[in-house]
Short mmCIF file of C-alpha atoms in Angstrom, two decimals:
data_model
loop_
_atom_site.label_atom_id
_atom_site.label_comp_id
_atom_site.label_asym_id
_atom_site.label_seq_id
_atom_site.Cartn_x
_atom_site.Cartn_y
_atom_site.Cartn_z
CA UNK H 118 41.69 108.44 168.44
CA UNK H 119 44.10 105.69 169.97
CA UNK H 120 44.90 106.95 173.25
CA UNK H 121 47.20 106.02 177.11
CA UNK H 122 45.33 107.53 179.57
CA UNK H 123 46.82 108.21 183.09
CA UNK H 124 44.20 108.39 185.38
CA UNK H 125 46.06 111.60 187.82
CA UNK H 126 47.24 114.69 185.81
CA UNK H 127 48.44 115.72 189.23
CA UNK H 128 49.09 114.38 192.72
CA UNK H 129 50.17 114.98 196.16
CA UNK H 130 51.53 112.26 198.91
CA UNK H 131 52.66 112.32 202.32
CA UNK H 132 56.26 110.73 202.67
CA UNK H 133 55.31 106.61 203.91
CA UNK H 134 52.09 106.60 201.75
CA UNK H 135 51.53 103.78 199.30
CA UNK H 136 50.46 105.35 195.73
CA UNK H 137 49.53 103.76 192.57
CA UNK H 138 49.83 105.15 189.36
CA UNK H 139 47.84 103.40 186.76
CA UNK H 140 48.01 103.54 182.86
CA UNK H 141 45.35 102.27 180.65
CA UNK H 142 46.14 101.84 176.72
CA UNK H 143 43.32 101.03 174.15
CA UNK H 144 45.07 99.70 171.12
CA UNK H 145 46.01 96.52 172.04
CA UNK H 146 50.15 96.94 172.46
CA UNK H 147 51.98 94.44 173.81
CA UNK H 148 54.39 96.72 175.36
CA UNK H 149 54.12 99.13 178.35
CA UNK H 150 56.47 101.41 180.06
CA UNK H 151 57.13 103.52 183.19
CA UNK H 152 59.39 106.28 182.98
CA UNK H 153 60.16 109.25 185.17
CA UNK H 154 61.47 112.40 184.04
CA UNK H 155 63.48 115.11 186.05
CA UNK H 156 65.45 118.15 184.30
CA UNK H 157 68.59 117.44 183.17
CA UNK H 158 68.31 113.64 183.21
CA UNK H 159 65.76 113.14 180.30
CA UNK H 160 63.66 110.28 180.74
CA UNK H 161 64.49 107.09 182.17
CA UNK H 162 62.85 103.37 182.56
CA UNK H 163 61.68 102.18 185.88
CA UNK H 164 59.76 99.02 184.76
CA UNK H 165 58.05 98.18 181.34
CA UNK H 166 55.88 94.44 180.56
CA UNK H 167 56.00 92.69 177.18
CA UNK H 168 53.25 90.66 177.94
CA UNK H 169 50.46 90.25 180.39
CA UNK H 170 52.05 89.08 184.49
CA UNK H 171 55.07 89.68 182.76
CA UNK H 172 57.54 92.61 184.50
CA UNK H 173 61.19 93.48 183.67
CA UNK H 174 62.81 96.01 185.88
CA UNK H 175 64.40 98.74 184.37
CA UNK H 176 67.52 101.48 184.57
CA UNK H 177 65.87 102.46 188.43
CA UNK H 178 63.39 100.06 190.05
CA UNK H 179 64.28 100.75 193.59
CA UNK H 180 61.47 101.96 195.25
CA UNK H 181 58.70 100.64 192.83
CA UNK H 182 56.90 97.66 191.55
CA UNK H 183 54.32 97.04 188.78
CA UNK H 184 51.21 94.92 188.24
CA UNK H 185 49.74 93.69 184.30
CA UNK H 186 47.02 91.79 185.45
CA UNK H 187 45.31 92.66 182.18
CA UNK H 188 46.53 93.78 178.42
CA UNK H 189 45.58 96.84 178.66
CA UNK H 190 46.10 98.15 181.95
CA UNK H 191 49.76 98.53 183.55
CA UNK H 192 50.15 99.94 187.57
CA UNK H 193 53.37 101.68 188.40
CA UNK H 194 53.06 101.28 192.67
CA UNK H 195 54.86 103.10 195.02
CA UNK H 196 55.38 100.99 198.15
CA UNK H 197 56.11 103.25 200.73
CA UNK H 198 56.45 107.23 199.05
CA UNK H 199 59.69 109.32 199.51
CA UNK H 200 60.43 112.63 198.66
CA UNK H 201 63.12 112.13 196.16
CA UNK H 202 60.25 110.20 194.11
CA UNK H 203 58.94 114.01 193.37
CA UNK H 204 59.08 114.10 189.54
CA UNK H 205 56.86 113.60 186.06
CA UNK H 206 55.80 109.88 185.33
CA UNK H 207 55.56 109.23 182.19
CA UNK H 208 53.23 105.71 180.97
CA UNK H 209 53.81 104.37 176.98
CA UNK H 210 52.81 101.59 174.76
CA UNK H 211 53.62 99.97 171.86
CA UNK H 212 53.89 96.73 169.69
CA UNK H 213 57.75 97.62 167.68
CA UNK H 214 58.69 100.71 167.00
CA UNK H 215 57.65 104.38 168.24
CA UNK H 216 55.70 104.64 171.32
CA UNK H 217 52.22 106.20 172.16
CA UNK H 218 52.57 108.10 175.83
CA UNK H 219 50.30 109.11 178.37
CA UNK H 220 49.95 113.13 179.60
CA UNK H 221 51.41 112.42 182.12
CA UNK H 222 51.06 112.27 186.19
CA UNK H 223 52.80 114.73 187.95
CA UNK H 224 53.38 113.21 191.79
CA UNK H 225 54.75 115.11 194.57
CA UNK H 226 55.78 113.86 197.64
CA UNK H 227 55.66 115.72 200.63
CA UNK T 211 72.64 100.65 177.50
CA UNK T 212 73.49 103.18 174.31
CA UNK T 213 74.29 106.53 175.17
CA UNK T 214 72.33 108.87 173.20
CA UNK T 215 73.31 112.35 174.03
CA UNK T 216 71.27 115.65 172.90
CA UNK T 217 72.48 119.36 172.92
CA UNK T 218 72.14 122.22 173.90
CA UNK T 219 70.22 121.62 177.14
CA UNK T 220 67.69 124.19 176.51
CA UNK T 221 67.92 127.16 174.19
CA UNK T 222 65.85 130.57 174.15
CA UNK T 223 64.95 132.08 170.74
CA UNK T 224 63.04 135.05 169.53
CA UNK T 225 59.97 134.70 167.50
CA UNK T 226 61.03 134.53 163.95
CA UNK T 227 64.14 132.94 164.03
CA UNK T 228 65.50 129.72 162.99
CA UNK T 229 67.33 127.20 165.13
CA UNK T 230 68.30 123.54 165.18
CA UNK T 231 69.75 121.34 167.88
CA UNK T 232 71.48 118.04 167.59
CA UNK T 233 71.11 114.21 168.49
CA UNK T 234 74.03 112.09 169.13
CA UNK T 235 73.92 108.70 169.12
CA UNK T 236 76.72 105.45 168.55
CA UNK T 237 76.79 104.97 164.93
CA UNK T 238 77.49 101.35 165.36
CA UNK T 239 74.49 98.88 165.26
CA UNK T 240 72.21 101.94 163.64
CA UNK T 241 68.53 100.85 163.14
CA UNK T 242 66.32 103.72 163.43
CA UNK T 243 65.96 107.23 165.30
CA UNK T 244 63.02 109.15 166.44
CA UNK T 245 61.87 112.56 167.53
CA UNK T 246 59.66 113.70 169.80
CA UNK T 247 57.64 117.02 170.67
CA UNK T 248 57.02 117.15 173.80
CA UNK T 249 54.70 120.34 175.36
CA UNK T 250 54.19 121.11 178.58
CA UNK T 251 50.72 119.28 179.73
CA UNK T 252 50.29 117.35 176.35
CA UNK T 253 51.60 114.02 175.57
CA UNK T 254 54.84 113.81 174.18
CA UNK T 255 54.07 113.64 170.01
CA UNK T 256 55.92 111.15 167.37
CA UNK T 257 56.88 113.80 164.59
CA UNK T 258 59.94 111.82 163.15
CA UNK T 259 61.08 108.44 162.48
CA UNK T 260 64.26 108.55 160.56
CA UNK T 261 65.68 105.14 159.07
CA UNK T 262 68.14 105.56 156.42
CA UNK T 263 71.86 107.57 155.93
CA UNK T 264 70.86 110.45 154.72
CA UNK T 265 67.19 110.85 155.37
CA UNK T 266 65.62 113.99 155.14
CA UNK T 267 62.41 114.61 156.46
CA UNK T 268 59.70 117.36 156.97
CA UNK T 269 56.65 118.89 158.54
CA UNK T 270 55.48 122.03 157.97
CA UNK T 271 58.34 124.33 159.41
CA UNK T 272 60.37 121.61 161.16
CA UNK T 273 62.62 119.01 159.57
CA UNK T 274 65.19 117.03 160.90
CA UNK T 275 68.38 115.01 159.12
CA UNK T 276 70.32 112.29 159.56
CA UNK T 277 74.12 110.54 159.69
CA UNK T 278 73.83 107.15 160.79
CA UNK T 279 78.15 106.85 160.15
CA UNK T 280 78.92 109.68 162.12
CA UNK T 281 76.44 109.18 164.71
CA UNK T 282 74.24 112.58 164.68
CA UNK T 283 71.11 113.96 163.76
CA UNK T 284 69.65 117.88 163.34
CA UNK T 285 66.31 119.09 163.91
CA UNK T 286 65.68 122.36 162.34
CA UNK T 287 62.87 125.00 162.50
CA UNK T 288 62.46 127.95 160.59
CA UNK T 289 60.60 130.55 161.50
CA UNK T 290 60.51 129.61 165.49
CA UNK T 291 57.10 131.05 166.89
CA UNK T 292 55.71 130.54 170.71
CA UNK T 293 53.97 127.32 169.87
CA UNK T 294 56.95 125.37 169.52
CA UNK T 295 58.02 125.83 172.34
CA UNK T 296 58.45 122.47 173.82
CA UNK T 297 60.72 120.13 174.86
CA UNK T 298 62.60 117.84 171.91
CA UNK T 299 63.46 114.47 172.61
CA UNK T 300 65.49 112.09 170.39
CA UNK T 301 65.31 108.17 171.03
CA UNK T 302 67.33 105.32 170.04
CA UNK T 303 66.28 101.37 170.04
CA UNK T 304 68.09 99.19 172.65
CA UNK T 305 70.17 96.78 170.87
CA UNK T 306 68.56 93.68 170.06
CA UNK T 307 65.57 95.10 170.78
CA UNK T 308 62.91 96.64 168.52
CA UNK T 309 60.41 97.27 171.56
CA UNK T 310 62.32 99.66 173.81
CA UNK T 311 63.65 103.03 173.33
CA UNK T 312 66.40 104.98 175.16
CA UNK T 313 66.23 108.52 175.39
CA UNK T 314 68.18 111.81 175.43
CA UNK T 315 67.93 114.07 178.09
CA UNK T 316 66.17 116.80 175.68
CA UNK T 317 66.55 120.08 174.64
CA UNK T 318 64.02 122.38 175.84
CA UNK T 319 62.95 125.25 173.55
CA UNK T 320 61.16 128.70 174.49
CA UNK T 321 60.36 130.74 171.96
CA UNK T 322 59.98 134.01 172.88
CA UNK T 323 57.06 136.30 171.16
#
């Protein structure tokens, strides 16, 4: 079963901590995403990678960077943690068309 | 950036009845739509990719259609029961690309028993 696995269904952070949310996809996509989700504002691109070392920023990069050191594997890093970065993050992949998403990671920052 | 838009916002139903809720999306530039189920501590689920004017397509008690020159699409279910309760998301590819998606803001469902 093809799968993006987020490694945290769940986390807490203290406001100034550094947190990294990684994303691992097994079928070989070219494509990754971040997204975050918050009600009432659907879901919407922080950074997504077409290719490995390769980052574009999306509709809201402030506040976050990525890392594709490998195909598979794509980091979503929050420098220094905030409290309005409290929401759903949501990881996808895929190579054209329709994406494959993660579960999930649910980060709260207090 | 395209401005796909979805309504209502969220909607409460009773077990047993049917429902749909709309996608809206610029009409210009059309290339393909999809839906998404999306339940709370799952992964959100392809269940639709809709392509041509007209389209009609199906699974099991959901089905969704589709106007590519007026810009909207329905997703129907008859029958609502508990487990699909969710939310729905449309998405829409980013012109002149066929890698990215841009979503609606969903429309949350809660079917109650």
């Amino acid at each position: 079963d093809v799968k993006v696995t987020q490694s945290s269904r769940y986390l807490v952070k203290r406001t100034g901590e550094k947190v990294f949310l990684e994303c691992v996809q097994d079928m070989d996509h070219e494509n990754m995403f971040w997204y975050r989700q918050d009600p009432g504002l659907g879901l919407r691109l922080i950074y997504f990678s077409y290719d490995v070392k390769m980052k574009e920023k999306g509709d809201i990069p402030e506040g976050y960077s990525v890392s594709r050191e490998k195909k598979e594997r794509f980091s979503l890093i929050l420098e220094s943690a905030s409290t309005n970065q409290t929401s759903m993050y949501l990881c996808a992949s895929n190579s054209g068309g329709g994406y494959t998403f993660g579960s999930g990671t649910r980060l709260t920052v207090v | 950036i395209l401005n796909v838009e979805q309504s209502p916002q969220s909607l409460h139903v009773q077990e047993g009845d049917s429902t749909n809720f709309t996608c809206s999306f610029p009409s210009s530039n059309f290339y393909a739509l999809h839906w998404y189920r999306w339940e709370t501590a799952k992964s959100p689920e392809a269940l639709f990719v809709m392509t041509l004017n007209g389209d009609e397509k199906k699974k099991g008690r959901i089905s969704a259609t589709l106007n590519t020159k007026e810009g909207y699409s329905y997703l129907y279910i008859k029958g609502s029961q508990p487990e699909d309760s969710a939310t729905y998301l449309c998405a829409f590819p980013i012109i002149g690309s066929a890698r990215q998606l841009t979503f609606g803001s969903g429309t949350q469902l809660t079917v109650l028993p």
